[in-house]
Every structure is written in structure tokens, then in C-alpha cells.
Short mmCIF file of C-alpha atoms in Angstrom, two decimals:
data_model
loop_
_atom_site.label_atom_id
_atom_site.label_comp_id
_atom_site.label_asym_id
_atom_site.label_seq_id
_atom_site.Cartn_x
_atom_site.Cartn_y
_atom_site.Cartn_z
CA UNK A 1 81.43 98.89 116.89
CA UNK A 2 77.92 99.32 118.21
CA UNK A 3 76.60 98.30 114.80
CA UNK A 4 78.81 95.20 114.89
CA UNK A 5 77.23 93.99 118.11
CA UNK A 6 73.82 95.17 116.97
CA UNK A 7 73.61 93.58 113.50
CA UNK A 8 76.27 90.87 113.38
CA UNK A 9 75.84 89.44 116.84
CA UNK A 10 72.17 90.35 116.94
CA UNK A 11 71.92 92.07 120.31
CA UNK A 12 69.33 94.81 120.98
CA UNK A 13 70.73 98.29 120.42
CA UNK A 14 71.08 99.25 124.06
CA UNK A 15 73.10 96.21 125.01
CA UNK A 16 75.13 96.41 121.81
CA UNK A 17 76.05 99.97 122.74
CA UNK A 18 76.89 98.90 126.26
CA UNK A 19 79.18 96.06 125.10
CA UNK A 20 80.79 98.22 122.44
CA UNK A 21 81.59 100.87 125.06
CA UNK A 22 83.12 98.31 127.40
CA UNK A 23 85.28 96.94 124.59
CA UNK A 24 86.21 100.49 123.56
CA UNK A 25 87.28 101.34 127.10
CA UNK A 26 89.48 98.24 127.21
CA UNK A 27 90.96 99.05 123.79
CA UNK A 28 91.96 102.49 125.06
CA UNK A 29 92.90 101.72 128.66
CA UNK A 30 95.08 98.64 128.18
CA UNK A 31 97.45 100.12 125.57
CA UNK A 32 97.46 103.29 127.65
CA UNK A 33 98.81 101.37 130.63
CA UNK A 34 101.47 99.87 128.40
CA UNK A 35 102.25 103.33 127.07
CA UNK A 36 102.56 104.65 130.62
CA UNK A 37 105.05 101.90 131.45
CA UNK A 38 107.12 102.69 128.39
CA UNK A 39 106.88 106.42 128.92
CA UNK A 40 108.23 106.12 132.44
CA UNK A 41 111.16 104.24 130.95
CA UNK A 42 111.54 106.91 128.25
CA UNK A 43 111.41 109.66 130.86
CA UNK A 44 114.19 108.05 132.87
CA UNK A 45 116.29 107.43 129.77
CA UNK A 46 115.94 110.99 128.47
CA UNK A 47 116.65 112.38 131.89
CA UNK A 48 119.70 110.14 132.23
CA UNK A 49 120.99 111.08 128.79
CA UNK A 50 120.79 114.76 129.67
CA UNK A 51 122.71 114.10 132.87
CA UNK A 52 125.28 112.01 130.92
CA UNK A 53 124.20 108.83 132.67
CA UNK A 54 123.04 105.53 131.23
CA UNK A 55 119.67 105.30 132.94
CA UNK A 56 117.90 101.98 133.41
CA UNK A 57 119.83 99.35 131.43
CA UNK A 58 119.73 96.12 133.42
CA UNK A 59 116.25 94.60 133.12
CA UNK A 60 115.62 93.29 129.59
CA UNK A 61 117.28 94.58 126.40
CA UNK A 62 118.33 98.24 126.93
CA UNK A 63 116.48 98.10 130.25
CA UNK A 64 113.16 98.13 128.37
CA UNK A 65 111.45 95.97 130.97
CA UNK A 66 112.46 98.21 133.88
CA UNK A 67 108.96 99.64 134.38
CA UNK A 68 107.43 96.16 134.42
CA UNK A 69 109.95 95.04 137.00
CA UNK A 70 109.09 98.10 139.09
CA UNK A 71 105.41 97.35 138.65
CA UNK A 72 105.90 93.78 139.80
CA UNK A 73 107.91 95.00 142.75
CA UNK A 74 105.28 97.42 144.02
CA UNK A 75 102.60 94.83 143.38
CA UNK A 76 104.32 92.38 145.70
CA UNK A 77 104.88 94.91 148.45
CA UNK A 78 102.70 95.29 151.48
CA UNK A 79 100.14 98.09 151.50
CA UNK A 80 100.76 100.03 154.67
CA UNK A 81 98.03 102.28 156.01
CA UNK A 82 99.36 104.58 158.75
CA UNK A 83 97.62 104.07 162.06
CA UNK A 84 96.47 107.69 162.30
CA UNK A 85 95.31 107.87 158.70
CA UNK A 86 91.71 108.17 157.68
CA UNK A 87 91.55 104.69 156.21
CA UNK A 88 88.72 105.03 153.71
CA UNK A 89 89.82 108.30 152.15
CA UNK A 90 93.47 107.24 152.30
CA UNK A 91 92.73 104.30 150.03
CA UNK A 92 90.20 106.20 147.93
CA UNK A 93 92.62 109.01 146.99
CA UNK A 94 94.94 107.08 144.64
CA UNK A 95 91.91 105.44 143.04
CA UNK A 96 90.44 108.87 142.30
CA UNK A 97 93.72 110.12 140.81
CA UNK A 98 94.06 107.08 138.62
CA UNK A 99 90.43 106.96 137.48
CA UNK A 100 90.32 110.65 136.64
CA UNK A 101 93.52 110.31 134.62
CA UNK A 102 91.84 107.59 132.57
CA UNK A 103 88.33 108.96 132.02
CA UNK A 104 89.49 111.99 130.02
CA UNK A 105 90.76 109.66 127.30
CA UNK A 106 87.13 108.91 126.40
CA UNK A 107 86.92 112.07 124.30
CA UNK A 108 90.41 112.15 122.77
CA UNK A 109 90.10 111.48 119.02
CA UNK A 110 92.80 109.07 117.79
CA UNK A 111 91.84 109.23 114.15
CA UNK A 112 88.97 110.39 112.00
CA UNK A 113 85.94 108.91 113.75
CA UNK A 114 88.01 106.83 116.17
CA UNK A 115 86.93 108.19 119.52
CA UNK A 116 85.10 106.49 122.36
CA UNK A 117 82.61 109.29 123.02
CA UNK A 118 82.23 111.87 120.28
CA UNK A 119 80.27 114.28 122.46
CA UNK A 120 79.71 117.89 121.44
CA UNK A 121 80.93 119.23 124.78
CA UNK A 122 84.21 117.30 124.52
CA UNK A 123 86.45 120.13 125.59
CA UNK A 124 84.25 120.99 128.58
CA UNK A 125 84.38 117.33 129.54
CA UNK A 126 88.17 117.53 129.47
CA UNK A 127 88.06 120.60 131.73
CA UNK A 128 85.55 118.98 134.07
CA UNK A 129 87.47 115.75 134.38
CA UNK A 130 90.84 117.41 134.81
CA UNK A 131 89.42 119.64 137.54
CA UNK A 132 88.60 116.45 139.45
CA UNK A 133 92.23 115.40 139.50
CA UNK A 134 92.92 117.75 142.38
CA UNK A 135 90.70 115.71 144.73
CA UNK A 136 92.96 112.70 144.66
CA UNK A 137 95.84 114.85 145.80
CA UNK A 138 94.00 116.90 148.43
CA UNK A 139 92.47 113.79 149.93
CA UNK A 140 95.72 111.88 150.01
CA UNK A 141 97.34 114.79 151.80
CA UNK A 142 94.58 115.14 154.34
CA UNK A 143 93.91 111.46 154.90
CA UNK A 144 97.60 110.69 155.52
CA UNK A 145 97.29 112.77 158.70
CA UNK A 146 100.90 113.81 158.39
CA UNK A 147 102.49 117.22 157.96
CA UNK A 148 104.40 116.99 154.70
CA UNK A 149 101.60 115.38 152.72
CA UNK A 150 99.23 118.03 154.04
CA UNK A 151 101.49 120.91 152.97
CA UNK A 152 101.83 119.25 149.62
CA UNK A 153 98.08 118.85 149.26
CA UNK A 154 97.51 122.54 150.00
CA UNK A 155 100.14 123.52 147.48
CA UNK A 156 98.69 121.18 144.87
CA UNK A 157 95.15 122.43 145.34
CA UNK A 158 96.16 126.07 144.96
CA UNK A 159 98.42 125.32 142.02
CA UNK A 160 95.96 123.24 140.04
CA UNK A 161 93.04 125.58 140.60
CA UNK A 162 95.18 128.57 139.53
CA UNK A 163 96.45 127.06 136.33
CA UNK A 164 93.07 125.65 135.40
CA UNK A 165 91.88 129.23 135.04
CA UNK A 166 94.58 129.98 132.47
CA UNK A 167 93.94 126.69 130.68
CA UNK A 168 90.23 127.51 130.56
CA UNK A 169 90.87 130.81 128.80
CA UNK A 170 93.32 129.21 126.37
CA UNK A 171 90.70 126.61 125.51
CA UNK A 172 88.13 129.35 125.00
CA UNK A 173 90.28 131.07 122.40
CA UNK A 174 90.73 127.75 120.58
CA UNK A 175 86.99 127.11 120.78
CA UNK A 176 86.24 130.60 119.43
CA UNK A 177 88.46 129.98 116.46
CA UNK A 178 87.22 126.50 115.62
CA UNK A 179 83.59 127.24 116.51
CA UNK A 180 83.03 123.94 118.31
CA UNK A 181 83.63 122.20 121.63
CA UNK A 182 83.95 118.84 119.93
CA UNK A 183 87.57 117.67 119.83
CA UNK A 184 87.21 115.98 116.43
CA UNK A 185 85.68 119.22 115.16
CA UNK A 186 88.63 121.19 116.54
CA UNK A 187 91.05 118.86 114.75
CA UNK A 188 89.15 119.22 111.47
CA UNK A 189 89.08 123.01 111.86
CA UNK A 190 92.88 122.92 111.76
CA UNK A 191 93.01 121.19 108.37
CA UNK A 192 94.92 123.49 106.06
CA UNK A 193 94.75 126.29 108.62
CA UNK A 194 98.06 127.86 107.52
CA UNK A 195 97.43 129.09 103.94
CA UNK A 196 95.97 125.70 103.07
CA UNK A 197 99.39 124.10 103.62
CA UNK A 198 100.02 123.60 107.31
CA UNK A 199 97.65 121.63 109.54
CA UNK A 200 97.46 123.13 112.99
CA UNK A 201 96.52 126.25 114.91
CA UNK A 202 100.11 126.88 115.98
CA UNK A 203 100.84 128.54 112.63
CA UNK A 204 98.26 131.19 113.49
CA UNK A 205 100.05 134.20 115.02
CA UNK A 206 96.98 134.90 117.15
CA UNK A 207 96.96 131.43 118.64
CA UNK A 208 100.66 130.60 118.88
CA UNK A 209 101.19 132.45 122.19
CA UNK A 210 98.24 130.51 123.56
CA UNK A 211 99.92 127.27 122.52
CA UNK A 212 102.93 128.28 124.62
CA UNK A 213 100.77 129.29 127.59
CA UNK A 214 98.91 125.99 127.31
CA UNK A 215 102.13 124.01 127.28
CA UNK A 216 103.47 125.75 130.38
CA UNK A 217 100.13 125.49 132.15
CA UNK A 218 100.06 121.80 131.28
CA UNK A 219 103.41 121.42 133.05
CA UNK A 220 101.92 123.10 136.12
CA UNK A 221 98.67 121.17 135.92
CA UNK A 222 100.46 117.82 135.86
CA UNK A 223 102.95 119.00 138.50
CA UNK A 224 105.94 118.30 136.36
CA UNK A 225 109.21 120.13 136.82
CA UNK A 226 109.74 123.11 137.09
CA UNK A 227 106.40 123.26 138.92
CA UNK A 228 106.76 120.05 140.93
CA UNK A 229 106.44 121.87 144.24
CA UNK A 230 103.94 119.36 145.49
CA UNK A 231 106.58 116.67 145.68
CA UNK A 232 109.61 118.86 146.13
CA UNK A 233 111.92 116.27 147.65
CA UNK A 234 114.18 118.85 149.28
CA UNK A 235 111.31 120.28 151.33
CA UNK A 236 108.45 117.82 151.51
CA UNK A 237 110.02 114.32 151.31
CA UNK A 238 107.73 112.95 148.58
CA UNK A 239 104.84 115.33 149.06
CA UNK A 240 101.39 113.82 149.14
CA UNK A 241 102.78 110.37 148.33
CA UNK A 242 104.97 110.23 151.41
CA UNK A 243 102.80 107.82 153.38
CA UNK A 244 101.86 105.64 150.44
CA UNK A 245 103.31 102.28 149.60
CA UNK A 246 102.75 99.38 147.25
CA UNK A 247 99.82 99.54 144.81
CA UNK A 248 98.36 102.72 146.23
CA UNK A 249 101.65 104.43 145.44
CA UNK A 250 101.76 102.81 142.01
CA UNK A 251 98.29 104.15 141.21
CA UNK A 252 99.50 107.70 141.89
CA UNK A 253 102.48 107.07 139.74
CA UNK A 254 100.49 105.63 136.85
CA UNK A 255 97.87 108.34 137.14
CA UNK A 256 100.50 111.05 137.06
CA UNK A 257 102.08 109.72 133.89
CA UNK A 258 98.68 109.02 132.28
CA UNK A 259 97.93 112.70 132.93
CA UNK A 260 101.22 113.72 131.34
CA UNK A 261 100.48 111.71 128.21
CA UNK A 262 97.00 113.17 128.18
CA UNK A 263 98.37 116.71 128.30
CA UNK A 264 100.70 115.82 125.41
CA UNK A 265 97.72 114.49 123.47
CA UNK A 266 95.71 117.63 124.20
CA UNK A 267 98.60 119.82 123.10
CA UNK A 268 98.80 117.88 119.87
CA UNK A 269 95.04 117.91 119.38
CA UNK A 270 94.37 121.55 120.19
CA UNK A 271 97.24 123.30 118.49
CA UNK A 272 99.28 120.93 116.37
CA UNK A 273 96.62 119.27 114.22
CA UNK A 274 95.90 116.11 116.26
CA UNK A 275 95.75 113.12 113.95
CA UNK A 276 96.28 115.21 110.83
CA UNK A 277 99.75 115.11 109.26
CA UNK A 278 101.74 118.31 109.82
CA UNK A 279 101.37 119.39 106.20
CA UNK A 280 98.15 119.18 104.20
CA UNK A 281 99.60 117.10 101.38
CA UNK A 282 97.80 113.99 100.07
CA UNK A 283 100.66 111.38 100.26
CA UNK A 284 101.08 112.13 103.98
CA UNK A 285 97.51 110.97 104.62
CA UNK A 286 98.60 107.42 103.70
CA UNK A 287 100.15 107.16 107.17
CA UNK A 288 97.33 106.39 109.64
CA UNK A 289 96.27 109.35 111.73
CA UNK A 290 96.97 107.59 115.00
CA UNK A 291 100.66 107.43 114.08
CA UNK A 292 100.78 111.18 113.49
CA UNK A 293 99.07 111.74 116.82
CA UNK A 294 101.54 109.43 118.58
CA UNK A 295 104.49 111.11 116.89
CA UNK A 296 103.28 114.52 118.09
CA UNK A 297 102.61 113.18 121.59
CA UNK A 298 106.09 111.66 121.74
CA UNK A 299 107.60 114.95 120.66
CA UNK A 300 105.76 116.82 123.42
CA UNK A 301 106.68 114.19 125.94
CA UNK A 302 110.30 114.66 124.97
CA UNK A 303 109.91 118.39 125.61
CA UNK A 304 108.30 117.61 129.00
CA UNK A 305 111.32 115.46 129.92
CA UNK A 306 113.71 118.01 128.52
CA UNK A 307 112.20 120.71 130.71
CA UNK A 308 112.34 118.37 133.71
CA UNK A 309 116.02 117.70 133.11
CA UNK A 310 117.08 121.29 132.55
CA UNK A 311 114.86 123.82 134.34
CA UNK A 312 115.31 124.44 138.07
CA UNK A 313 112.26 124.33 140.31
CA UNK A 314 110.19 127.48 140.81
CA UNK A 315 109.66 129.09 144.18
CA UNK A 316 106.06 128.88 145.30
CA UNK A 317 105.40 132.62 145.13
CA UNK A 318 106.88 132.69 141.62
CA UNK A 319 104.55 129.90 140.61
CA UNK A 320 101.49 131.75 141.90
CA UNK A 321 102.66 134.98 140.32
CA UNK A 322 103.11 133.28 136.95
CA UNK A 323 99.63 131.79 137.14
CA UNK A 324 97.64 134.76 138.40
CA UNK A 325 99.61 137.81 137.36
CA UNK A 326 101.04 136.71 134.03
CA UNK A 327 99.00 133.91 132.46
CA UNK A 328 95.55 134.96 133.65
CA UNK A 329 95.69 138.55 132.32
CA UNK A 330 97.50 137.43 129.19
CA UNK A 331 95.04 134.69 128.32
CA UNK A 332 92.05 136.86 129.24
CA UNK A 333 93.36 139.62 126.99
CA UNK A 334 93.93 137.06 124.28
CA UNK A 335 90.34 135.86 124.46
CA UNK A 336 89.29 139.46 123.79
CA UNK A 337 91.81 139.76 120.98
CA UNK A 338 90.75 136.54 119.27
CA UNK A 339 87.03 137.22 119.61
CA UNK A 340 87.58 140.81 118.49
CA UNK A 341 89.41 139.64 115.40
CA UNK A 342 86.74 137.05 114.62
CA UNK A 343 83.99 139.67 114.97
CA UNK A 344 85.98 142.06 112.79
CA UNK A 345 86.09 139.41 110.07
CA UNK A 346 82.34 139.09 110.20
CA UNK A 347 81.70 142.79 109.70
CA UNK A 348 80.50 143.29 106.11
CA UNK A 349 82.90 145.58 104.26
CA UNK B 1 66.19 100.33 129.67
CA UNK B 2 69.72 101.59 130.12
CA UNK B 3 68.42 105.14 130.57
CA UNK B 4 66.06 103.97 133.28
CA UNK B 5 68.82 102.02 135.02
CA UNK B 6 71.17 104.99 134.82
CA UNK B 7 68.47 107.34 136.07
CA UNK B 8 67.70 105.23 139.12
CA UNK B 9 71.39 104.72 139.80
CA UNK B 10 72.15 108.44 139.70
CA UNK B 11 68.97 109.41 141.55
CA UNK B 12 69.55 106.92 144.35
CA UNK B 13 73.17 107.97 144.74
CA UNK B 14 72.17 111.66 144.83
CA UNK B 15 69.62 111.04 147.57
CA UNK B 16 71.85 108.75 149.60
CA UNK B 17 74.87 111.03 149.36
CA UNK B 18 72.72 114.04 150.16
CA UNK B 19 71.55 112.28 153.30
CA UNK B 20 75.11 111.29 154.15
CA UNK B 21 76.26 114.89 153.69
CA UNK B 22 74.15 116.02 156.61
CA UNK B 23 74.49 112.94 158.74
CA UNK B 24 78.17 112.02 158.53
CA UNK B 25 80.23 112.87 161.59
CA UNK B 26 83.39 113.98 159.88
CA UNK B 27 83.10 117.35 158.05
CA UNK B 28 85.58 116.26 155.36
CA UNK B 29 83.48 113.19 154.69
CA UNK B 30 80.46 115.50 154.46
CA UNK B 31 82.14 117.52 151.72
CA UNK B 32 83.06 114.34 149.89
CA UNK B 33 79.46 113.15 149.99
CA UNK B 34 78.38 116.56 148.75
CA UNK B 35 80.79 116.22 145.83
CA UNK B 36 79.38 112.79 145.04
CA UNK B 37 75.89 114.33 145.07
CA UNK B 38 76.98 117.12 142.65
CA UNK B 39 78.57 114.57 140.41
CA UNK B 40 75.51 112.39 140.20
CA UNK B 41 73.27 115.40 139.67
CA UNK B 42 75.47 116.13 136.65
CA UNK B 43 74.85 112.56 135.54
CA UNK B 44 71.09 113.15 135.77
CA UNK B 45 71.44 116.24 133.62
CA UNK B 46 73.34 114.30 130.99
CA UNK B 47 70.44 111.84 130.89
CA UNK B 48 67.90 114.56 130.17
CA UNK B 49 70.17 115.87 127.40
CA UNK B 50 71.49 119.00 129.11
CA UNK B 51 75.14 118.04 128.72
CA UNK B 52 76.33 121.66 128.79
CA UNK B 53 74.75 122.30 132.18
CA UNK B 54 76.09 118.98 133.42
CA UNK B 55 79.66 119.86 132.44
CA UNK B 56 79.34 123.35 133.94
CA UNK B 57 78.03 121.84 137.15
CA UNK B 58 81.09 119.62 137.38
CA UNK B 59 83.55 122.36 136.37
CA UNK B 60 82.15 125.10 138.60
CA UNK B 61 80.78 123.28 141.62
CA UNK B 62 82.92 120.18 141.80
CA UNK B 63 86.06 121.64 140.27
CA UNK B 64 86.13 124.99 142.02
CA UNK B 65 83.53 125.60 144.73
CA UNK B 66 83.80 122.21 146.42
CA UNK B 67 87.61 122.38 146.29
CA UNK B 68 87.43 125.60 148.30
CA UNK B 69 84.94 124.01 150.70
CA UNK B 70 87.26 121.09 151.19
CA UNK B 71 90.20 123.43 151.59
CA UNK B 72 88.50 125.38 154.37
CA UNK B 73 86.97 122.38 156.10
CA UNK B 74 90.28 120.55 156.07
CA UNK B 75 92.15 123.39 157.68
CA UNK B 76 89.57 124.21 160.33
CA UNK B 77 89.47 121.94 163.29
CA UNK B 78 85.72 121.62 163.48
CA UNK B 79 84.30 120.00 166.53
CA UNK B 80 81.26 118.05 165.53
CA UNK B 81 79.74 118.03 169.00
CA UNK B 82 79.48 121.83 169.14
CA UNK B 83 77.67 121.85 165.82
CA UNK B 84 75.34 119.11 166.97
CA UNK B 85 74.49 121.22 170.02
CA UNK B 86 72.90 123.86 167.76
CA UNK B 87 70.55 121.42 166.07
CA UNK B 88 67.69 121.99 168.46
CA UNK B 89 67.95 125.77 168.11
CA UNK B 90 67.66 125.74 164.32
CA UNK B 91 65.26 122.80 164.07
CA UNK B 92 62.21 125.05 163.69
CA UNK B 93 63.71 127.09 160.82
CA UNK B 94 64.97 123.93 159.12
CA UNK B 95 61.58 122.32 159.41
CA UNK B 96 59.86 125.41 158.00
CA UNK B 97 62.24 125.42 155.03
CA UNK B 98 61.64 121.73 154.43
CA UNK B 99 57.87 122.20 154.52
CA UNK B 100 58.08 125.16 152.13
CA UNK B 101 60.25 123.18 149.68
CA UNK B 102 57.96 120.17 149.85
CA UNK B 103 54.93 122.38 149.25
CA UNK B 104 56.58 124.02 146.24
CA UNK B 105 57.42 120.65 144.77
CA UNK B 106 53.89 119.40 145.28
CA UNK B 107 52.43 122.50 143.64
CA UNK B 108 54.77 122.13 140.66
CA UNK B 109 54.01 118.45 140.31
CA UNK B 110 50.29 119.13 140.70
CA UNK B 111 50.36 121.75 137.96
CA UNK B 112 52.35 119.38 135.78
CA UNK B 113 49.95 116.46 136.18
CA UNK B 114 46.94 118.74 135.75
CA UNK B 115 48.36 119.70 132.36
CA UNK B 116 48.80 123.38 133.26
CA UNK B 117 52.43 123.42 132.10
CA UNK B 118 52.57 123.33 128.33
CA UNK B 119 56.13 122.75 127.14
CA UNK B 120 55.40 123.88 123.60
CA UNK B 121 54.16 127.30 124.64
CA UNK B 122 57.12 128.74 126.46
CA UNK B 123 59.01 131.84 125.38
CA UNK B 124 61.88 129.86 123.95
CA UNK B 125 60.67 126.50 122.70
CA UNK B 126 63.14 123.64 122.72
CA UNK B 127 64.63 122.75 119.38
CA UNK B 128 65.94 119.19 119.55
CA UNK B 129 68.14 119.51 116.46
CA UNK B 130 70.40 122.25 117.84
CA UNK B 131 73.11 121.20 120.32
CA UNK B 132 72.30 122.79 123.64
CA UNK B 133 75.43 124.96 123.87
CA UNK B 134 74.38 126.61 120.63
CA UNK B 135 70.75 126.90 121.72
CA UNK B 136 71.73 128.52 125.03
CA UNK B 137 74.24 130.80 123.37
CA UNK B 138 71.67 131.97 120.86
CA UNK B 139 69.21 132.79 123.60
CA UNK B 140 71.63 134.28 126.11
CA UNK B 141 73.29 136.60 123.65
CA UNK B 142 70.17 137.77 121.83
CA UNK B 143 66.90 137.64 123.71
CA UNK B 144 68.32 137.66 127.22
CA UNK B 145 71.41 139.76 126.52
CA UNK B 146 70.68 142.48 129.07
CA UNK B 147 69.55 140.05 131.74
CA UNK B 148 72.67 138.01 131.12
CA UNK B 149 74.96 141.01 131.31
CA UNK B 150 73.10 142.24 134.37
CA UNK B 151 73.76 138.89 136.04
CA UNK B 152 77.41 139.19 135.10
CA UNK B 153 77.54 142.67 136.59
CA UNK B 154 75.94 141.50 139.83
CA UNK B 155 78.55 138.77 140.11
CA UNK B 156 81.34 141.23 139.41
CA UNK B 157 80.06 143.61 142.08
CA UNK B 158 79.74 140.74 144.52
CA UNK B 159 83.30 139.69 143.79
CA UNK B 160 84.69 143.18 144.24
CA UNK B 161 82.62 143.53 147.39
CA UNK B 162 84.07 140.33 148.82
CA UNK B 163 87.59 141.53 148.06
CA UNK B 164 86.99 144.95 149.59
CA UNK B 165 85.39 143.48 152.71
CA UNK B 166 88.14 141.00 153.38
CA UNK B 167 91.08 143.12 152.34
CA UNK B 168 93.42 144.00 155.16
CA UNK B 169 96.06 146.61 154.62
CA UNK B 170 99.24 145.10 156.01
CA UNK B 171 101.67 147.98 156.12
CA UNK B 172 104.56 146.10 157.66
CA UNK B 173 104.48 143.20 155.21
CA UNK B 174 107.46 142.50 153.01
CA UNK B 175 106.92 141.53 149.43
CA UNK B 176 109.04 139.86 146.79
CA UNK B 177 110.21 142.34 144.20
CA UNK B 178 110.21 140.04 141.21
CA UNK B 179 111.51 142.65 138.77
CA UNK B 180 114.53 143.32 140.99
CA UNK B 181 115.13 139.60 141.42
CA UNK B 182 115.01 139.05 137.69
CA UNK B 183 117.29 142.01 137.02
CA UNK B 184 120.00 140.61 139.28
CA UNK B 185 122.96 139.21 137.31
CA UNK B 186 125.53 136.66 138.50
CA UNK B 187 128.38 139.14 138.17
CA UNK B 188 126.69 141.55 140.59
CA UNK B 189 126.04 138.91 143.18
CA UNK B 190 129.11 136.70 143.06
CA UNK B 191 132.81 137.29 143.11
CA UNK B 192 135.51 134.90 142.05
CA UNK B 193 138.42 135.15 144.48
CA UNK B 194 141.64 133.17 144.56
CA UNK B 195 142.84 133.29 148.16
CA UNK B 196 146.40 132.50 149.12
CA UNK B 197 146.85 129.29 151.08
CA UNK B 198 146.26 129.95 154.76
CA UNK B 199 144.93 133.47 154.09
CA UNK B 200 141.19 132.89 153.93
CA UNK B 201 138.73 135.16 152.18
CA UNK B 202 137.84 138.74 153.03
CA UNK B 203 134.17 139.21 152.23
#
């Protein structure tokens, strides 16, 4: 797109790049918002179906417009800032959550060559940006100046920092195997990974356990059930969102679901072949890569909802134990195993 | 043009947020300004092409260290006035440090402008074609392997030291026995009784 603005429109390279990036951001962010609206609807429908309910079915055909109605509702509400709250940080917190949920999408490859920023530290960028997500929550808890949000913020901070460690090690084993930090490179490294037939690292017995660990850590990182202790309604009202209303609440909501979709996309990209079709067979490549990626993301989102509908919430000590005493040693050991195997392959026989 | 704009943007924000870190009255605000400074320093590093360092700066300092700072600062009820009272006591040391830093910078800049620092003649010359993760990996794991491992060892010792120093043996504490909890079956813990009407249940 830079070349379009550069040669066709005739702008100097710098400005062409600038415009192309702005357009690229809009092309990603606007459909993403739409996707978030639909995914909230999907979440409620799946959840309802598992509880033998109908779910949203009033607004629009099959209740499809429910999320938009909700959006309109919160938009028209009054933003209430509690009198004792720290006003600046209180309003900044949802903005941080929302922004951080969006910026990671810059490096997610949607198709061969279709990525906003094809940087060679893509995976580190993902880690860096997702480690920022915790600030929105901590700040909202502290700035609300209220007990439940504060408890929730402390829980969230500990939880996200703990599971980031496990995610980091999982990512390292993927990076070791694919030999690159670039997400497009990681996708291409999965082409024909399973005996030249299956696209995806999941087929690899050395990486499959890591795919599972990543999925569970992703649940914890996005604070989805069964790890939704930060907004455990039986103990903490609504957790860090308790004092929020109107658009500031909606930003948390959108950010949370944007993060969930992002984790689905990362799952698909890191272990399940990203935009490659599941099987390395020429006719399957006729379908555009973005559709494969979306299909995989939808599948993982279904599993996310499924887990939410069926698994009871963890106790906090169980959550910490799982993160530090199970996933951390396991993933650390696995990094050794994977790198050991890769070194063993290099040894001349 | 865009590089220059971005550089001045990041540089100004780093300086301003650094100043705000030490001058803001609320400690939590201070930490937030510090985080903004880290973040913009990472931006500066991206501009000079050290994207690996930039990402590590964000992951380690912003993602982990500053979270702990914020955690501690949030939970402590720090009275700003009592900290302000100590300013006069430490002013001399602070001033000395500032002078030393300024002098170092001037010496470095002087050497630079006098042409004493020759970038092409360092031990590991920069190769622009290799991505900098690869370049750093190649150096760290070959030429500087022992130094690198030594640094790792120092960090490990420091970590163990911190744990040993802060560890308190709490003899009376009760712990969750997860294995026992997992081994518990519904039939051991529950009993299905059908009491007669008006009899109640004997537990």
C-alpha cells in the first residue's frame, strides 16, 4: 500500500508510508470492532445453548443486533466518576486496556504478506504489548479508590504476571523450532510440518503439550473462566469494573474481547498453521488464507466459550499453584527438551 | 523527516516524564510517569534500529519491574511530606551524582566530536544486514559466552540471596494439601440419606 501512495498518488516515500499505515490501522481496527460485537453475541449464544437457554433473540434477526443495541445503550449513559476516585487515572485505565488490546494486532499476519508491521521481533512485540495490558486493570482498581476493585486489581496483577512467564517459555520453544521471531516466518515454518502433509506445529509431539499450556495460559491471561477471579461476581461484585459506567465500562468490555480474539489468533498462528490450510494440499490453497485463519480463530473462540460454560472457577491458590508450580517448571523443562532435541539433530552423525 | 519528528517526540516525552517522575506529588503518578519514560526510551531504541533491546526494555522493565513498583507503591500509604523533608539531607549527594553524570556525558560527547571514537574499529563491528537478535545471539553465545554465563550466574545468586534473606519460616502456618484435595471423591465426602418425614437427619 505504501507503493500505491508513493507511485500512483505521487507522495514522497515518508508520507506515503505514513498514510498507508493509517489506512492499514483503520482496515484492521474497524472490522475488529465489528468482530468484537459479533463475538460477544456469539459468546452469549454459545453460553445460552450450553445452559439450554435461548440467549439474546429480541434485537434484530436471531438477536444479531444485540451487541449494537448494548453499545448504543452504554454510549447514551452518563459517565460517572466516583467522588473519591483519582480522576485522571480512573479515565486513563480503560483507554490503556483498550489501546493495548488493539496494538498487538499490528503484527498478526492475516495472509501471506498481509500484515501491518512485518517486524522481525514480532513475537517479542506481542509479549511486550500483552504485558502492558495489566496496567489498565491495576490502575482501574487503584484509581477507583474502592475495596473490591482494589482486591481485583491485585489479583489481576499477580495472575497476569504469573501466566506471562509460562507463555514466555512456550513462545521460546516455538521460536526455537521455527528459528525466527517473525510471526509470518513462524507460520511459514509450519508449512508441511507433519510429514509434509499437515500444516501446524500441533502435530509435533514435542510441541503439542506446549500448545495445551499456551491455550490454558491464554485463558488465564485474558481472565476468562475458569480463571476469572478478577471479576468473580460472588466475591468482588464486578471486580475492577465495579465503579465504571458508560463508555469507560464499554472500553473495558471491548478490550477484553479484543484480547480474547487476539489470543485465539495467536493460538491459531503459533500452533495451528495460521493462515495456512490445515492440510498441505494444493486445492485447499484456493480458499484465501484469511478465511482459514478466521475459521481457526472461531474454533478456538468456541472452545473459550465452551470452557466458560462448563468449567467451575478456580480458587486463587489453585490458580497460583497451576501457574508457578505446574506450568512454569513444565514449560521450562520443555524449553530444555526442545532445544536439546534441536541440538541433537545438528550433531553430525 | 518522520524519523526526526519521532525522535524529538520520544526524546521530549522521555525528558518531560522523567522530570514529572521526580516532581509529581502522588507516588502512583510518579510510577506512571516512569513507565511513560521507559516506554518512550524503547521508542528511541526502535528509531536507532535496536528493536530487540527496545522490546526487552518494554517486556522486562515496563511489563515486570514497573508492575512490581506499582504494586508496592499502591499498597504502601506513602506520605509525600515525610519524603520531601529528607530532600535537604540528600541534596549534596544528589548534586554530586548529577555533576558526575554531566561530566561523564560531556567527556563522552567531547571524545565523540574530537573523532576519538571510531565505530568501525570496535571488537564486534556492526553488520547492518543481520537482524539484531541474530547479531546479538551470535556474539553472546560465542565470543562473550563466559561473560554472559557469568552474568547469568550473578543474577541467579542474587535471586537466591534475595529469597534466603526474606524467607521467614512460619511453623504454625497451614497449607493447602492439593494432592489430598484432588484425591477426595464425592462418595467419600457426601452421603445420600432418605429421612422419614418428621425424623430429620442424623449426621
